[in-house]
XYZ file of C-alpha atoms in Angstrom:
666
model
C -52.093 -82.617 79.009
C -55.310 -82.926 80.921
C -57.353 -84.016 77.942
C -54.864 -86.855 77.187
C -55.422 -88.391 80.754
C -57.961 -91.339 80.452
C -61.287 -90.221 81.951
C -61.498 -93.240 84.467
C -58.178 -91.591 85.930
C -59.797 -88.338 86.021
C -62.894 -89.964 87.767
C -60.858 -91.308 90.553
C -59.064 -88.081 91.585
C -62.362 -85.990 91.224
C -64.340 -88.351 93.709
C -61.097 -88.099 96.037
C -61.264 -84.241 95.716
C -65.023 -84.124 96.543
C -64.698 -86.548 99.646
C -61.807 -84.625 100.847
C -63.567 -81.292 101.036
C -66.568 -82.749 102.231
C -64.313 -84.555 105.038
C -62.775 -80.801 105.351
C -65.918 -79.007 105.673
C -66.366 -81.240 108.944
C -63.229 -80.133 110.176
C -64.392 -76.560 109.876
C -67.698 -77.263 111.621
C -65.851 -79.018 114.707
C -63.399 -75.809 114.640
C -66.298 -73.399 114.682
C -68.635 -74.958 117.230
C -66.430 -77.287 119.412
C -62.609 -77.079 119.374
C -62.605 -74.175 121.896
C -59.171 -72.498 120.730
C -59.822 -68.669 121.450
C -56.817 -68.781 123.848
C -54.683 -70.929 121.533
C -51.636 -69.228 119.576
C -52.171 -69.116 115.917
C -49.058 -70.969 115.193
C -50.277 -73.829 117.236
C -53.761 -73.729 115.470
C -52.216 -73.452 112.039
C -49.874 -76.579 112.836
C -53.098 -78.687 114.115
C -55.033 -77.633 111.038
C -52.145 -78.674 108.350
C -51.974 -81.729 110.358
C -55.542 -82.145 109.842
C -55.915 -81.393 106.070
C -53.289 -84.671 105.896
C -55.410 -86.600 108.187
C -58.433 -85.547 105.995
C -56.984 -86.240 102.845
C -55.590 -89.998 104.023
C -59.399 -90.548 104.957
C -60.237 -89.440 101.512
C -57.923 -91.678 99.895
C -58.459 -94.756 101.786
C -62.639 -94.376 101.448
C -62.262 -94.255 97.757
C -59.466 -96.812 97.298
C -61.483 -99.569 97.136
C -63.329 -98.350 93.959
C -60.405 -97.170 92.946
C -58.745 -100.535 92.788
C -61.851 -101.800 90.866
C -61.708 -98.754 88.414
C -58.047 -99.536 87.514
C -58.614 -102.925 86.792
C -61.390 -102.762 84.404
C -60.383 -99.109 83.344
C -62.581 -98.073 80.133
C -65.135 -100.757 80.945
C -66.341 -98.973 83.805
C -67.986 -96.282 81.619
C -69.261 -99.160 79.316
C -71.087 -101.382 81.562
C -74.424 -100.190 83.927
C -73.160 -102.704 86.734
C -70.227 -100.737 87.524
C -72.360 -97.239 87.464
C -74.964 -98.916 90.040
C -71.737 -100.088 92.089
C -70.185 -96.286 92.167
C -73.359 -94.947 93.051
C -74.257 -97.388 95.660
C -70.658 -97.167 97.219
C -70.775 -93.471 97.070
C -73.607 -93.056 98.798
C -72.777 -95.585 101.585
C -69.275 -93.824 102.136
C -70.649 -90.387 102.657
C -73.481 -91.678 104.538
C -71.003 -93.460 107.066
C -68.698 -90.781 107.248
C -71.324 -88.460 107.788
C -72.581 -90.569 110.972
C -69.040 -90.807 112.292
C -68.451 -87.180 112.538
C -72.026 -86.470 113.591
C -71.481 -88.983 116.493
C -67.883 -87.535 117.118
C -69.463 -84.096 117.914
C -71.746 -85.208 120.500
C -69.056 -87.322 122.367
C -66.670 -84.448 121.894
C -69.243 -82.230 123.471
C -70.067 -84.774 126.410
C -66.172 -85.904 127.419
C -64.087 -83.584 125.364
C -62.291 -86.349 123.397
C -62.527 -87.465 120.069
C -64.442 -90.656 119.095
C -62.466 -93.921 119.573
C -62.733 -97.300 120.240
C -64.275 -96.996 123.906
C -67.254 -95.305 122.751
C -68.312 -98.716 121.575
C -69.558 -99.304 125.322
C -72.488 -97.386 124.430
C -73.953 -100.011 122.336
C -74.002 -102.183 125.296
C -76.892 -100.167 126.434
C -78.119 -99.427 122.747
C -81.771 -98.723 123.860
C -80.437 -96.049 126.710
C -77.976 -94.757 124.032
C -80.831 -94.289 121.530
C -82.875 -92.731 124.186
C -80.177 -90.186 124.983
C -79.854 -89.445 121.284
C -83.381 -88.816 120.860
C -84.063 -86.919 123.930
C -80.842 -84.577 123.692
C -80.730 -84.063 119.695
C -83.556 -83.480 116.563
C -82.951 -87.156 115.465
C -85.930 -87.252 113.283
C -85.079 -83.961 111.531
C -81.448 -85.329 111.353
C -82.771 -88.664 109.717
C -84.744 -86.635 107.184
C -81.392 -84.692 106.594
C -79.483 -87.832 105.982
C -82.190 -89.003 103.274
C -82.136 -86.024 101.795
C -78.171 -86.223 101.756
C -78.469 -89.697 100.108
C -79.982 -87.971 97.246
C -77.936 -85.242 96.815
C -74.906 -87.841 96.797
C -76.882 -89.874 94.416
C -77.199 -87.333 91.786
C -73.652 -85.924 92.485
C -72.212 -89.414 91.881
C -74.618 -89.868 88.500
C -73.463 -86.364 87.307
C -69.746 -86.898 88.010
C -69.915 -90.556 86.291
C -71.801 -88.969 83.165
C -69.408 -86.207 82.953
C -66.574 -89.061 82.317
C -68.192 -91.058 79.866
C -66.982 -90.100 76.395
C -63.696 -91.190 76.251
C -62.354 -90.813 72.763
C -58.543 -91.713 72.694
C -57.666 -95.195 72.946
C -54.512 -95.818 74.895
C -51.638 -98.429 74.632
C -51.146 -101.047 77.147
C -47.900 -99.162 77.753
C -49.386 -96.017 78.514
C -51.998 -97.512 80.650
C -49.760 -99.290 82.568
C -47.882 -95.937 83.516
C -51.280 -94.201 84.313
C -52.124 -97.461 86.372
C -48.676 -97.464 88.504
C -48.611 -93.740 88.690
C -52.235 -93.702 90.348
C -51.594 -96.134 92.465
C -48.184 -94.385 93.608
C -50.119 -91.100 93.908
C -52.801 -92.926 95.952
C -50.437 -94.223 98.224
C -48.632 -90.935 98.930
C -52.039 -89.731 99.819
C -52.419 -92.253 102.645
C -48.593 -92.210 103.395
C -48.748 -88.611 103.640
C -44.843 -88.427 104.621
C -41.670 -87.781 102.993
C -39.923 -89.306 105.904
C -39.184 -93.092 106.783
C -42.580 -93.124 108.793
C -45.900 -92.686 107.455
C -48.416 -89.960 108.846
C -49.277 -91.584 112.362
C -52.123 -90.434 114.867
C -49.527 -89.774 117.411
C -48.400 -86.811 115.205
C -51.488 -84.890 116.263
C -50.257 -84.704 119.839
C -47.536 -82.484 119.550
C -49.253 -79.695 121.725
C -49.504 -79.412 125.240
C -52.985 -78.259 125.001
C -55.049 -81.059 124.792
C -57.766 -79.278 122.895
C -55.321 -78.333 120.006
C -54.105 -82.024 119.552
C -58.109 -83.272 119.788
C -58.788 -80.631 117.143
C -55.792 -82.069 114.696
C -57.032 -85.682 114.799
C -59.346 -87.126 112.189
C -61.956 -89.151 114.259
C -62.661 -91.576 111.675
C -58.976 -92.670 111.438
C -58.292 -92.296 115.366
C -61.424 -94.596 116.224
C -59.774 -97.592 114.223
C -56.471 -96.521 115.425
C -57.604 -96.618 118.630
C -58.488 -100.622 118.565
C -54.638 -101.560 118.843
C -54.989 -100.538 122.725
C -56.598 -103.565 124.012
C -56.452 -104.189 127.865
C -53.428 -105.997 129.437
C -53.718 -109.024 131.136
C -51.829 -109.428 134.303
C -48.172 -109.064 134.145
C -47.286 -111.387 137.174
C -43.362 -110.575 137.178
C -44.141 -106.784 136.941
C -47.026 -106.719 139.641
C -44.519 -108.789 141.961
C -41.383 -106.440 141.267
C -43.517 -103.412 142.436
C -45.665 -105.336 145.170
C -42.917 -104.152 147.861
C -43.674 -100.231 146.918
C -47.503 -100.861 147.279
C -46.712 -102.902 150.602
C -44.822 -100.067 151.715
C -47.404 -97.384 150.693
C -50.114 -99.361 152.438
C -48.377 -101.043 155.239
C -48.914 -104.546 153.960
C -46.812 -107.493 154.332
C -43.547 -107.669 152.998
C -42.874 -111.020 152.753
C -45.727 -112.384 150.946
C -48.646 -111.000 148.744
C -51.628 -109.944 150.681
C -54.120 -106.732 150.693
C -55.719 -107.577 153.511
C -56.264 -105.151 156.334
C -58.193 -105.649 159.455
C -60.033 -102.812 161.299
C -61.274 -103.424 164.477
C -62.513 -100.762 167.005
C -62.203 -100.605 170.570
C -65.753 -99.565 171.171
C -68.424 -99.201 168.620
C -71.673 -97.070 168.873
C -74.440 -98.126 170.886
C -76.837 -97.162 168.286
C -75.489 -97.776 164.543
C -75.311 -94.635 162.745
C -77.190 -94.849 159.352
C -74.850 -94.224 156.201
C -76.312 -92.756 152.893
C -74.210 -92.488 149.807
C -75.199 -90.009 147.147
C -73.575 -90.037 143.873
C -74.150 -86.643 142.025
C -74.291 -87.103 138.205
C -71.693 -85.007 136.142
C -70.433 -82.743 139.182
C -67.123 -81.809 139.513
C -65.452 -78.905 141.427
C -65.184 -76.383 138.621
C -68.723 -75.717 137.923
C -69.265 -75.231 141.656
C -69.582 -71.722 143.077
C -68.170 -73.301 146.230
C -65.133 -74.035 144.713
C -64.824 -70.321 142.527
C -67.454 -70.720 139.747
C -68.334 -66.996 139.122
C -72.232 -68.180 138.861
C -74.210 -69.246 141.929
C -74.455 -72.648 140.615
C -75.024 -74.539 143.703
C -76.107 -72.442 146.689
C -77.499 -75.017 148.618
C -74.452 -77.619 148.479
C -72.423 -74.421 149.368
C -74.328 -74.075 152.450
C -74.185 -77.865 153.255
C -70.513 -78.176 152.635
C -69.912 -75.027 154.984
C -71.231 -77.440 157.898
C -69.299 -80.375 156.625
C -66.210 -82.213 156.150
C -64.781 -81.466 152.633
C -61.996 -82.794 150.665
C -60.716 -80.327 147.953
C -58.154 -82.863 146.185
C -60.456 -85.677 145.467
C -60.470 -87.478 142.114
C -62.431 -89.958 140.594
C -60.161 -92.734 138.482
C -61.787 -92.415 135.115
C -64.575 -89.982 133.535
C -67.608 -91.754 133.279
C -70.646 -93.137 135.480
C -70.344 -96.625 135.170
C -66.575 -96.591 136.070
C -67.317 -94.223 139.164
C -70.183 -96.513 140.387
C -67.880 -99.526 139.892
C -64.773 -98.227 141.677
C -66.992 -96.701 144.288
C -68.824 -100.060 145.309
C -65.819 -102.328 144.513
C -62.795 -100.124 145.818
C -61.108 -100.990 142.871
C -60.276 -98.314 139.949
C -61.622 -98.996 136.425
C -58.822 -98.939 134.029
C -60.452 -101.035 131.093
C -58.960 -99.392 128.299
C -62.174 -100.214 125.678
C -65.254 -100.594 127.476
C -65.825 -100.407 131.295
C -65.049 -102.582 134.256
C -68.706 -102.999 135.254
C -69.536 -104.864 131.831
C -66.340 -107.429 132.396
C -68.321 -110.872 133.737
C -64.863 -111.855 134.736
C -64.430 -109.046 137.753
C -67.756 -109.247 139.231
C -66.847 -111.181 141.906
C -64.899 -108.866 144.616
C -64.805 -108.859 148.432
C -65.830 -105.348 149.150
C -66.680 -103.278 152.277
C -70.230 -102.505 151.461
C -71.007 -106.016 152.041
C -69.478 -106.078 155.316
C -72.291 -103.653 157.090
C -73.605 -106.153 159.245
C -77.157 -105.380 160.803
C -77.621 -102.990 158.330
C -80.420 -102.628 155.897
C -78.530 -102.215 152.223
C -80.471 -100.437 149.509
C -79.705 -99.043 146.063
C -81.935 -96.326 144.289
C -82.017 -95.254 140.711
C -84.159 -93.537 138.915
C -83.580 -95.723 135.991
C -83.269 -99.281 135.466
C -80.023 -101.074 137.162
C -79.698 -103.105 134.232
C -77.741 -100.088 132.533
C -74.155 -101.087 132.000
C -74.251 -104.212 134.047
C -74.653 -102.156 137.225
C -77.235 -104.774 138.503
C -74.375 -107.351 138.656
C -71.819 -105.140 140.583
C -74.285 -104.444 143.101
C -76.109 -107.979 143.453
C -73.078 -110.029 142.945
C -71.112 -108.411 145.699
C -73.883 -107.448 148.645
C -76.078 -109.619 150.241
C -79.214 -108.899 151.072
C -79.225 -105.359 148.723
C -82.629 -104.199 148.110
C -82.647 -102.364 144.633
C -84.882 -99.759 144.093
C -85.642 -98.960 140.182
C -87.671 -97.701 137.717
C -91.119 -99.663 138.630
C -90.119 -99.847 142.162
C -91.828 -96.520 143.613
C -95.133 -95.967 144.192
C -95.040 -92.425 142.619
C -93.542 -92.593 139.239
C -93.266 -89.570 136.604
C -90.804 -90.429 133.746
C -88.809 -87.520 133.289
C -86.481 -88.878 130.382
C -84.237 -91.634 129.454
C -82.674 -92.076 132.752
C -86.435 -92.716 134.212
C -87.853 -90.539 137.286
C -85.935 -87.333 137.852
C -83.774 -86.826 141.002
C -86.905 -84.690 142.942
C -88.996 -87.824 142.685
C -85.978 -90.133 143.236
C -84.896 -88.237 146.335
C -88.643 -88.383 147.651
C -89.333 -92.062 146.870
C -85.700 -92.731 148.804
C -86.627 -90.630 151.735
C -89.788 -92.624 152.056
C -88.317 -96.016 152.476
C -85.522 -94.340 154.738
C -88.324 -92.775 156.971
C -89.805 -96.306 157.150
C -86.686 -98.023 158.234
C -86.347 -95.458 160.726
C -89.719 -95.953 162.521
C -88.764 -99.718 162.397
C -85.479 -99.152 164.247
C -83.582 -100.535 161.533
C -80.236 -99.245 160.761
C -79.555 -98.671 156.991
C -76.733 -97.856 154.321
C -78.243 -96.340 151.091
C -76.479 -95.457 147.701
C -78.482 -92.874 145.878
C -77.647 -92.910 142.374
C -78.582 -89.140 140.665
C -79.172 -88.501 136.719
C -80.991 -85.462 136.363
C -77.695 -83.378 135.764
C -76.951 -85.441 132.453
C -77.649 -85.111 128.897
C -80.371 -84.080 128.131
C -80.579 -81.951 131.026
C -84.507 -82.614 131.551
C -85.824 -80.102 134.441
C -89.067 -79.281 134.961
C -90.665 -75.660 134.477
C -91.471 -75.359 138.419
C -90.658 -77.549 141.205
C -91.508 -75.975 144.671
C -89.072 -73.232 145.211
C -86.965 -74.273 141.918
C -87.496 -72.336 138.635
C -84.768 -72.485 135.697
C -83.089 -69.332 134.546
C -83.656 -68.161 131.358
C -81.380 -66.769 128.788
C -81.886 -63.013 129.815
C -81.316 -63.684 133.567
C -77.978 -65.042 132.763
C -75.531 -62.960 130.494
C -73.394 -64.867 127.692
C -70.505 -63.546 129.101
C -71.213 -64.605 132.592
C -71.834 -68.268 131.277
C -68.870 -68.189 129.028
C -66.830 -67.071 132.300
C -68.169 -69.863 134.144
C -67.345 -72.666 131.519
C -70.845 -73.748 131.097
C -71.670 -74.702 127.427
C -75.368 -73.892 127.884
C -78.086 -72.556 129.990
C -79.590 -75.906 130.179
C -76.159 -77.476 131.248
C -76.338 -74.667 134.072
C -79.995 -75.703 135.041
C -79.317 -79.052 135.374
C -76.874 -78.491 137.994
C -78.981 -76.203 139.669
C -81.700 -78.796 139.920
C -79.564 -81.335 141.083
C -78.157 -78.965 143.856
C -82.168 -77.739 144.855
C -82.615 -81.573 145.440
C -79.910 -82.239 147.454
C -80.890 -79.406 149.956
C -84.406 -80.661 149.597
C -83.416 -84.068 150.430
C -81.485 -83.144 153.517
C -84.584 -81.428 154.667
C -86.537 -84.299 154.116
C -84.233 -86.062 156.422
C -84.633 -84.228 159.342
C -88.358 -83.961 159.100
C -88.341 -87.655 159.061
C -85.933 -88.060 161.978
C -82.881 -89.557 160.964
C -80.686 -86.822 159.850
C -78.968 -86.576 163.105
C -77.930 -90.204 163.297
C -76.701 -90.564 159.752
C -73.825 -89.875 157.878
C -73.984 -88.206 154.277
C -71.574 -88.801 152.050
C -71.774 -86.724 148.770
C -69.382 -87.552 145.696
C -69.454 -86.309 142.060
C -68.857 -89.525 139.547
C -67.104 -87.148 137.355
C -66.748 -83.536 135.894
C -69.423 -82.097 133.251
C -67.550 -81.100 130.054
C -66.842 -77.758 130.226
C -65.165 -74.636 128.545
C -61.456 -73.539 129.385
C -61.846 -70.839 132.391
C -59.377 -69.157 134.857
C -60.523 -71.631 137.405
C -58.501 -75.117 137.016
C -56.894 -74.423 133.953
C -53.882 -76.719 134.512
C -56.297 -79.636 134.957
C -58.231 -78.385 131.816
C -54.759 -78.533 129.672
C -53.458 -81.578 131.088
C -57.239 -83.551 130.549
C -57.748 -84.189 134.232
C -60.698 -81.641 134.645
C -63.276 -84.555 134.319
C -61.535 -86.285 137.251
C -61.503 -83.406 140.120
C -64.796 -83.945 141.947
C -66.249 -82.763 145.010
C -66.303 -85.116 147.969
C -68.059 -84.142 151.518
C -69.250 -85.642 154.530
C -72.308 -83.887 156.290
C -72.663 -85.609 159.685
C -72.478 -82.927 162.594
C -72.563 -85.664 165.151
C -69.867 -87.852 163.739
C -67.274 -85.611 161.922
C -65.780 -82.130 162.400
C -66.526 -79.491 159.749
C -63.452 -78.346 158.015
C -61.312 -78.685 154.709
C -58.949 -81.730 154.034
C -56.423 -81.041 151.342
C -55.008 -84.674 151.392
C -55.241 -86.129 148.122
C -57.981 -88.561 147.804
C -59.374 -91.022 145.271
C -62.839 -92.806 144.952
C -61.693 -96.162 146.101
C -60.833 -94.392 149.363
C -64.885 -93.742 149.960
C -65.892 -96.720 151.725
C -62.827 -97.088 153.882
C -63.383 -93.746 155.184
C -67.048 -94.109 155.728
C -66.923 -97.619 157.496
C -64.242 -96.203 159.719
C -66.371 -92.952 160.612
C -69.295 -95.232 161.687
C -67.118 -97.569 163.304
C -67.822 -100.323 161.454
C -65.648 -103.641 161.857
C -64.150 -104.535 158.490
C -61.675 -105.956 156.293
C -60.282 -103.965 153.830
C -59.133 -106.107 150.517
C -58.700 -103.250 148.076
C -56.319 -100.266 147.508
C -58.565 -97.698 149.171
C -57.466 -95.869 152.270
C -59.375 -94.098 155.080
C -58.660 -90.518 154.505
C -59.128 -89.592 158.074
C -56.358 -92.004 159.118
C -52.573 -90.962 159.360
C -51.451 -93.708 156.808
C -49.981 -93.509 154.572
C -48.650 -90.035 155.477
C -48.524 -88.713 152.042
C -51.795 -89.826 149.905
C -51.802 -89.783 146.119
C -54.770 -89.934 143.860
C -54.771 -92.600 140.779
C -56.229 -91.765 137.531
C -56.938 -93.090 133.938
C -57.535 -91.380 131.204
C -56.718 -90.646 127.503
C -53.294 -88.652 126.890
C -51.376 -88.285 123.632
C -53.906 -90.331 121.909
C -53.382 -93.522 124.096
C -54.513 -95.117 127.629
C -52.845 -93.292 130.161
C -52.355 -93.520 134.004
C -51.752 -90.850 136.345
C -51.020 -89.976 139.682
C -51.312 -86.606 141.830
C -49.674 -86.113 144.854
C -49.461 -82.791 146.497
C -49.477 -80.317 143.694
C -47.903 -82.582 141.341
C -49.159 -84.630 138.474
C -47.168 -87.615 136.979
C -48.591 -89.491 134.072
C -47.319 -92.446 131.915
C -49.112 -93.524 128.604
C -49.621 -97.379 128.667
C -47.945 -98.391 125.200
C -45.265 -95.719 124.068
C -44.428 -95.217 127.849
C -44.068 -91.448 127.303
C -43.960 -89.961 130.912
C -44.417 -86.262 132.544
C -44.227 -84.574 135.510
C -46.029 -81.318 135.942
C -46.811 -78.574 138.668
C -50.486 -78.054 138.969
C -49.877 -74.886 140.898
C -48.394 -73.134 138.078
C -49.898 -71.664 134.781
C -47.263 -72.916 132.235
C -47.741 -76.418 131.219
C -44.130 -77.601 131.598
C -43.058 -81.265 131.645
C -40.159 -80.773 134.895
C -39.246 -84.577 135.261
C -35.902 -83.887 134.470
C -35.839 -81.091 136.961
C -36.907 -83.417 139.570
C -35.784 -86.955 138.641
C -35.602 -88.662 142.014
C -39.557 -87.269 142.291
C -40.117 -88.748 139.030
C -39.105 -92.031 139.873
C -40.556 -92.353 143.126
C -44.106 -91.450 141.474
C -43.739 -93.748 138.461
C -42.930 -96.616 140.985
C -46.189 -95.936 142.920
C -48.153 -95.241 139.861
C -46.996 -98.440 138.158
C -47.369 -100.387 141.606
C -51.102 -99.090 141.394
C -51.882 -99.963 137.762
C -50.422 -103.502 138.246
C -52.055 -104.054 141.559
C -55.431 -103.505 140.380
C -55.030 -105.718 137.401
C -54.027 -108.340 139.787
C -56.885 -107.487 142.400
C -59.203 -107.864 139.527
C -58.980 -111.685 139.376
C -57.687 -112.384 142.991
C -59.978 -110.502 145.139
C -62.966 -113.105 145.063
C -65.004 -113.838 147.735
C -64.306 -117.648 149.395
C -66.532 -120.053 148.568
C -68.573 -121.151 152.131
């Protein structure tokens, strides 16, 4: 029977089989090293694996389909003309190479953000130089290039071997039989793409069958999902929906009911005779989960633990979107980053905003970072909105020892920042400074010794303890410990330099680092909001009482809170609140993430989390204090409706303010 099948048909299906096995190999690698499915039931793993196989087969067929079309058209001529052999070899080499690169990038992307490769990953191409350096410093790129060259050679040999194996065709078929084979092959390949016996083809959304995010991520095929996710472009302003939900936001923020206005003037009866300084420290890749203060079994942040005990800490504080650029944008502008493909900082149409940072009259305004402010267009976010701002970046400091792609390390950054702040203190000039750290970021570059800091080695931390804490590597733990050391050292320098007592220090994490599932914060891990839950604490004994505030907070609340604490008269044009104020009585945290394979908005209020996908409008209500991931919206329809209204109001108000919060021309 097989002998009667034309060789060019055998050639097609042989190559599809090899492609499928190659793609399946990467699925097995992902399962072995990245999926983290230890605590998942075997039935869910089996279902995810079966779905994944179907996705992989679909990709294999799609990959070979263009060449299969050519082969079916030329049939026997495919093995008689050398040009077709060259085309086949080149096509297969490129196909395997592109697939390999996709999967390798997917591994790194998932290791960093715990989501598979999607269209939003293209934002890293905007800073190609930085992204390339991160790759070189974090992974064995040069060895990888050699490996890819070797792969190309192997594929070339394999392609030649398969081609040669089918060159001898003795029997010649009639046109009728060839037509039958043509139609049968097209139908089989089409079914491999359709991959379903129902009215609907296999779609990416079917991968999201589980309540456990890591199961769904395992089921996906990153190449297919990458191209499918291009459908989720950013929505424009829906003015009708915005106006329909403005009353909800007006009631929540105590805004005018009869017309649209987000303007709230904050004027104090009396201000400080001596203006307090403000220092805001953005802690790279720090969430609550890895910190020992919040329950990590490893003593990962002893310095911050002791500082927090003498600070006002907000235990339920969330950033809106995982990623450094979104958090910098939100913290400075007071508007969440809800860009679905890139980041709001890269959108030139929304750079002009009326912000609170700019309203610190009589203050020296400074921004410190170890690398370049050109990264992610952050320079524009600061300079477009803050008059008189001084940016200190790589090339601005007296002492510079470049650590890695992110420039000078945090030790040098804090040391150089302190020099500038000490100088301003001696000149009796109040200041507000924003310091952006970076050492707690891949490639996790830390020194062998830095004063009292010394990285731990593998013998000093057992694999069991590292696993229990959720850290993926000892390097990840050491980077956090290094940041912790530098923050403690920075406050020591501030005291020695004479500005500590009259300064409000605000520390926040820009997002959590990607971690394994642990006993702590399991619900947030399963619902994919672990990256958003970060520490926020204010260390200023002279200005704020020590304690813990459990009300829900969000990153855009940063400046309204700090400005009020410093008694700076200002006008708030944003969606942020003063967390020390009594209004609104029931606060909420607004998040933007990926859920069920599409952009999703979420609202956290008290112990409840309500989410809604942007495209399919799939909703869910969950209790964060219970172990089981159970959708309870049908049990509490009234609560779900109220949270849905506030969530929708937040989302559309943000869209509106992007383009309607511009500074007035003077």
